[in-house]
Amino acid sequence: MNIYLEGVLAAMGINILLALSARAILATDRLSLGNAGFMAIGAYVSAYLTVSLGWDLYPAIAVGGSAAAAIGLLVGLPVLRLQGIYFVMGTLAFGEVVRTFFQNFEPTGGAYGMRGMFGTTLTMIYVFVAAFLVLFLALGRSRLGYVADALHDDDEAARSIGINVDLLRLLAFAWGGLIAGIAGALFAHYALYIESGNFNFLVSANAVLFVILGGVQTVWGAILGAVIFSLLPEGLRFLADWRLSAYGVILVGLMILRPEGILTRAMLRRLAGFFVRKP
Amino acid sequence: MTALLEFSQVSKAFGGVLAVDELSFTLDRGELVGLIGPNGAGKTTVFNLASGVQRLSRGEVLFRGVKISATSPTRIARSGIARTFQNIRLFRSLTVLEHVLVAQSCRSASLLTQMLPFASATDRTLRRQALAVLEVFGLADRRDELAVHLPYGGQRRLEIARAIATAPELLLLDEPAAGLNDSETAELSGILETLRAQGYTILLVEHDMNLVMRLCSRILVLNFGRLIASGTPAEVRGSQEVIDAYLGVAD
Amino acid sequence: MFEQQVINGITLGSTYALVAIGYTLVLGVLNKLNLAHGELFMVGAFTGIAVARLGAPLPVSLVAAFAVSGLVAVAIERSCFYPLRNASFLSPMLSTIAFGILLQNLVSQFFGSDPSRFPDTGSSFQLTLGTLTVSAIHIVILATAFGLMIGIDLLIRKTRWGIAVRATSDDAETAAQQGMHPSRVTMTTFFVSGALAGVAGMLTTLVYSQVTPHIGIRQGLIGMVAMVIGGLGNLRGAMIGGLAIGLVETMNDAYFSAGYRDLVIFAIFFAFLIVKPEGLFPAHHSR
Ligand SMILES: Nc1ncnc2c1ncn2[C@@H]1O[C@H](COP(=O)(O)OP(=O)(O)O)[C@@H](O)[C@H]1O
Ligand SMILES: [Mg+2]
């Protein structure tokens, strides 16, 4: 496969994982602009393990992802007490704290970044994508799927029927952290070089944009969003240096024209009548 | 024997407003009690305090003799108090049947069993039970529609069905007949009688006096957060204070 | 020299304050975040540079930055907020991120991604007070920023427009019922908010002679931090928050380590949100 195409597909796979991570949290009616922080934790922890401690890649990915999930639990406890704009800002602050922490943290290269990681293949990225997709679909069809819908739709009514809203939000936050952490670990061992700037606020924002524009109602929307908006800047290459402008205009326009995203549940139901239960 | 629900000297302040003021009352098992009073009297606040949505300022709420005034809404719901909302609060993305299913599962199911695929054996049993509940509420034939597509009366009934599905002992109904037409109200009245016969304890907030007077064995009257009268429908109807405060202005 | 650091901190902080004021004004009126707010700072900086390169004197650059950033802010309102006024607060917020990407790219087209600088102002004037030196540039910044802060404070407290803005912040529906034109209030608020950020950007280029099209992200975040410290929706709180961060930043650089600057600021941000989300000076109207 040619190198250019492979690079685009790898970035797309990582973006799909990031979109799934954003969606995990959005499904509980909370929007996180800090998932790049989780990604950074997964990237740096796994990179430290493989480069400095000589670990194999797979256990390093597992530990990197788990570290991000654990931080998710820890940070989620206080941050999830915040609502609305405050929650958004709290997660944003978290992401920036993580980024600036790694900017200064010498054992993982500080401002110079880190190199020496390798081993992520395209296949590996898409195995993770497929695995998480299957998990999302299975959870969506489980009882937990309704529970998540219920608490997303009406927090107070959900509590009134005994749903443990706070616990589920915390777990969803950590689950999002796990996925972003794994995305980060894969990214680090694909990109060969990482620096704290790779995990800035725009990465978190993009992850959420993928989900919202693709369609927040179904997991397929997140995937569609990540695919389209990973390919779009490439498709706009004929615009040369103007392509990010075009990208911005298209995003703003789409938000106005399809605020509910490209793919909706109703559409999916129509497309696939055989779906007993929406994913 | 201890009362099922007891409010003891309960007050709730919002800034300067005392929405509930030194309120004391008890509910015994199996009773259907009305809670009436003019708009803004504090009825919904009583429900919010009993279901843990709001924290009281002073006093205690006991359920089965156990203090619940510092317990989370989730825990209270699981311990057997279910409620409906004055302004209907159904789940936008769930179907009628799913409302009942989701309410059933939360009572006991652990997180792990909730993650099991939807088609498991226990689910088939629950599904059968859920359909039975919908049957009682006249919603079975619309089970696969989105709840928000139900007509108004159907939505009110589904709110009660969802509450019942949590297998509560105490049911708090906030104006279930509000906005219903006559035939829908009659249907609701039948449902309430069935529930009473099945042994649920019910606290009913309602402005429809015919309904309240006919169904309730006892009525509590609130005004400005204070209990101004309580007794049988006949006693309450005869109380001058109640007539002044409330019955005079209601329709 | 401690006093010198204080002067520097206040100078820097006054530009942060201008950004924070705009942030908090918009948030007050709409209860929504404009995540492209930092880009208005960037647009102001580059507008100032462009005009100065044409040979215009400093005041002209300032006015140009004020006007252009104000107008761009109105464009943001019209494309990201107004069409999405009935959507959840998340939608316009995400739209503004996309708008920010657009602005960064547009400016890069004209100025390149490499740092640009403000043409030499040619002033070597310095005020010396004992051990303190205050350059002409510092005086221009302090005078402009504090002048604008006092001006906006008066506007908000004393004028009909200010009353409309405050009324809309307290309760948009009631304000509209009382005949205040919500759309006009919103647009003017955006204009002012952008104009102030633009002036801040232009002033900053005078000291930190180099700017890139990507400075807006950090400036927006700093403005947000200042706003949170001061209490969301509180104008004077935002000013104090901005000054406080300016001081923290210069003190950190002088006595700790410049590398940790942003870590310190964002750690403070995070700590505030967790421990005291209402900020130091909670706005009177609780929402
Ligand atoms: N969340 C709240 N914040 C402030 N005041 C409230 C709140 N909820 C209720 N109130 C006030 O408490 C009083 C009682 O309200 P409520 O319990 O809703 O009355 P009811 O249900 O009897 O009509 C009213 O004056 C109302 O304005
Ligand atoms: Mg009420």
GROMACS .gro file of N, CA, C and O and ligand atoms in nm, chain B residues 14 17 19 38-45 54 86, ligand 1:
model
   79
  293PHE      N    1  -3.661   2.820   5.003
  293PHE     CA    2  -3.592   2.861   4.880
  293PHE      C    3  -3.562   3.008   4.897
  293PHE      O    4  -3.651   3.091   4.882
  296VAL      N    5  -3.832   3.221   5.064
  296VAL     CA    6  -3.964   3.157   5.059
  296VAL      C    7  -3.963   3.024   5.133
  296VAL      O    8  -3.879   2.938   5.105
  298ALA      N    9  -4.123   2.709   5.125
  298ALA     CA   10  -4.214   2.632   5.039
  298ALA      C   11  -4.286   2.526   5.122
  298ALA      O   12  -4.401   2.492   5.096
  317PRO      N   13  -5.375   2.511   4.693
  317PRO     CA   14  -5.364   2.597   4.575
  317PRO      C   15  -5.226   2.589   4.511
  317PRO      O   16  -5.132   2.537   4.572
  318ASN      N   17  -5.216   2.639   4.391
  318ASN     CA   18  -5.085   2.641   4.324
  318ASN      C   19  -4.983   2.714   4.409
  318ASN      O   20  -5.012   2.817   4.467
  319GLY      N   21  -4.863   2.657   4.416
  319GLY     CA   22  -4.758   2.719   4.496
  319GLY      C   23  -4.767   2.685   4.643
  319GLY      O   24  -4.692   2.738   4.725
  320ALA      N   25  -4.857   2.594   4.680
  320ALA     CA   26  -4.874   2.559   4.821
  320ALA      C   27  -4.757   2.477   4.873
  320ALA      O   28  -4.734   2.470   4.994
  321GLY      N   29  -4.685   2.410   4.783
  321GLY     CA   30  -4.570   2.331   4.828
  321GLY      C   31  -4.586   2.182   4.805
  321GLY      O   32  -4.506   2.102   4.854
  322LYS      N   33  -4.688   2.142   4.728
  322LYS     CA   34  -4.715   1.999   4.709
  322LYS      C   35  -4.601   1.930   4.633
  322LYS      O   36  -4.552   1.825   4.676
  323THR      N   37  -4.560   1.991   4.523
  323THR     CA   38  -4.451   1.930   4.446
  323THR      C   39  -4.323   1.927   4.530
  323THR      O   40  -4.245   1.831   4.523
  324THR      N   41  -4.304   2.029   4.610
  324THR     CA   42  -4.185   2.031   4.696
  324THR      C   43  -4.188   1.913   4.794
  324THR      O   44  -4.085   1.851   4.821
  333GLN      N   45  -3.466   1.710   4.631
  333GLN     CA   46  -3.423   1.829   4.704
  333GLN      C   47  -3.395   1.792   4.849
  333GLN      O   48  -3.454   1.698   4.902
  365GLN      N   49  -4.514   1.636   3.762
  365GLN     CA   50  -4.624   1.723   3.724
  365GLN      C   51  -4.615   1.760   3.575
  365GLN      O   52  -4.712   1.751   3.501
  818LIG     N1   53  -3.653   2.511   4.285
  818LIG     C1   54  -3.719   2.614   4.339
  818LIG     N2   55  -3.654   2.732   4.361
  818LIG     C2   56  -3.717   2.835   4.417
  818LIG     N3   57  -3.843   2.835   4.456
  818LIG     C3   58  -3.914   2.721   4.439
  818LIG     C4   59  -3.856   2.605   4.379
  818LIG     N4   60  -3.948   2.507   4.374
  818LIG     C5   61  -4.059   2.560   4.429
  818LIG     N5   62  -4.040   2.688   4.467
  818LIG     C6   63  -4.137   2.774   4.531
  818LIG     O1   64  -4.192   2.702   4.639
  818LIG     C7   65  -4.331   2.721   4.647
  818LIG     C8   66  -4.401   2.588   4.638
  818LIG     O2   67  -4.391   2.538   4.506
  818LIG     P1   68  -4.448   2.395   4.464
  818LIG     O3   69  -4.403   2.294   4.562
  818LIG     O4   70  -4.410   2.373   4.324
  818LIG     O5   71  -4.603   2.419   4.476
  818LIG     P2   72  -4.724   2.331   4.422
  818LIG     O6   73  -4.672   2.204   4.367
  818LIG     O7   74  -4.811   2.313   4.540
  818LIG     O8   75  -4.794   2.414   4.317
  818LIG     C9   76  -4.368   2.818   4.537
  818LIG     O9   77  -4.371   2.947   4.593
  818LIG    C10   78  -4.255   2.806   4.441
  818LIG    O10   79  -4.234   2.926   4.372
   0.00000   0.00000   0.00000
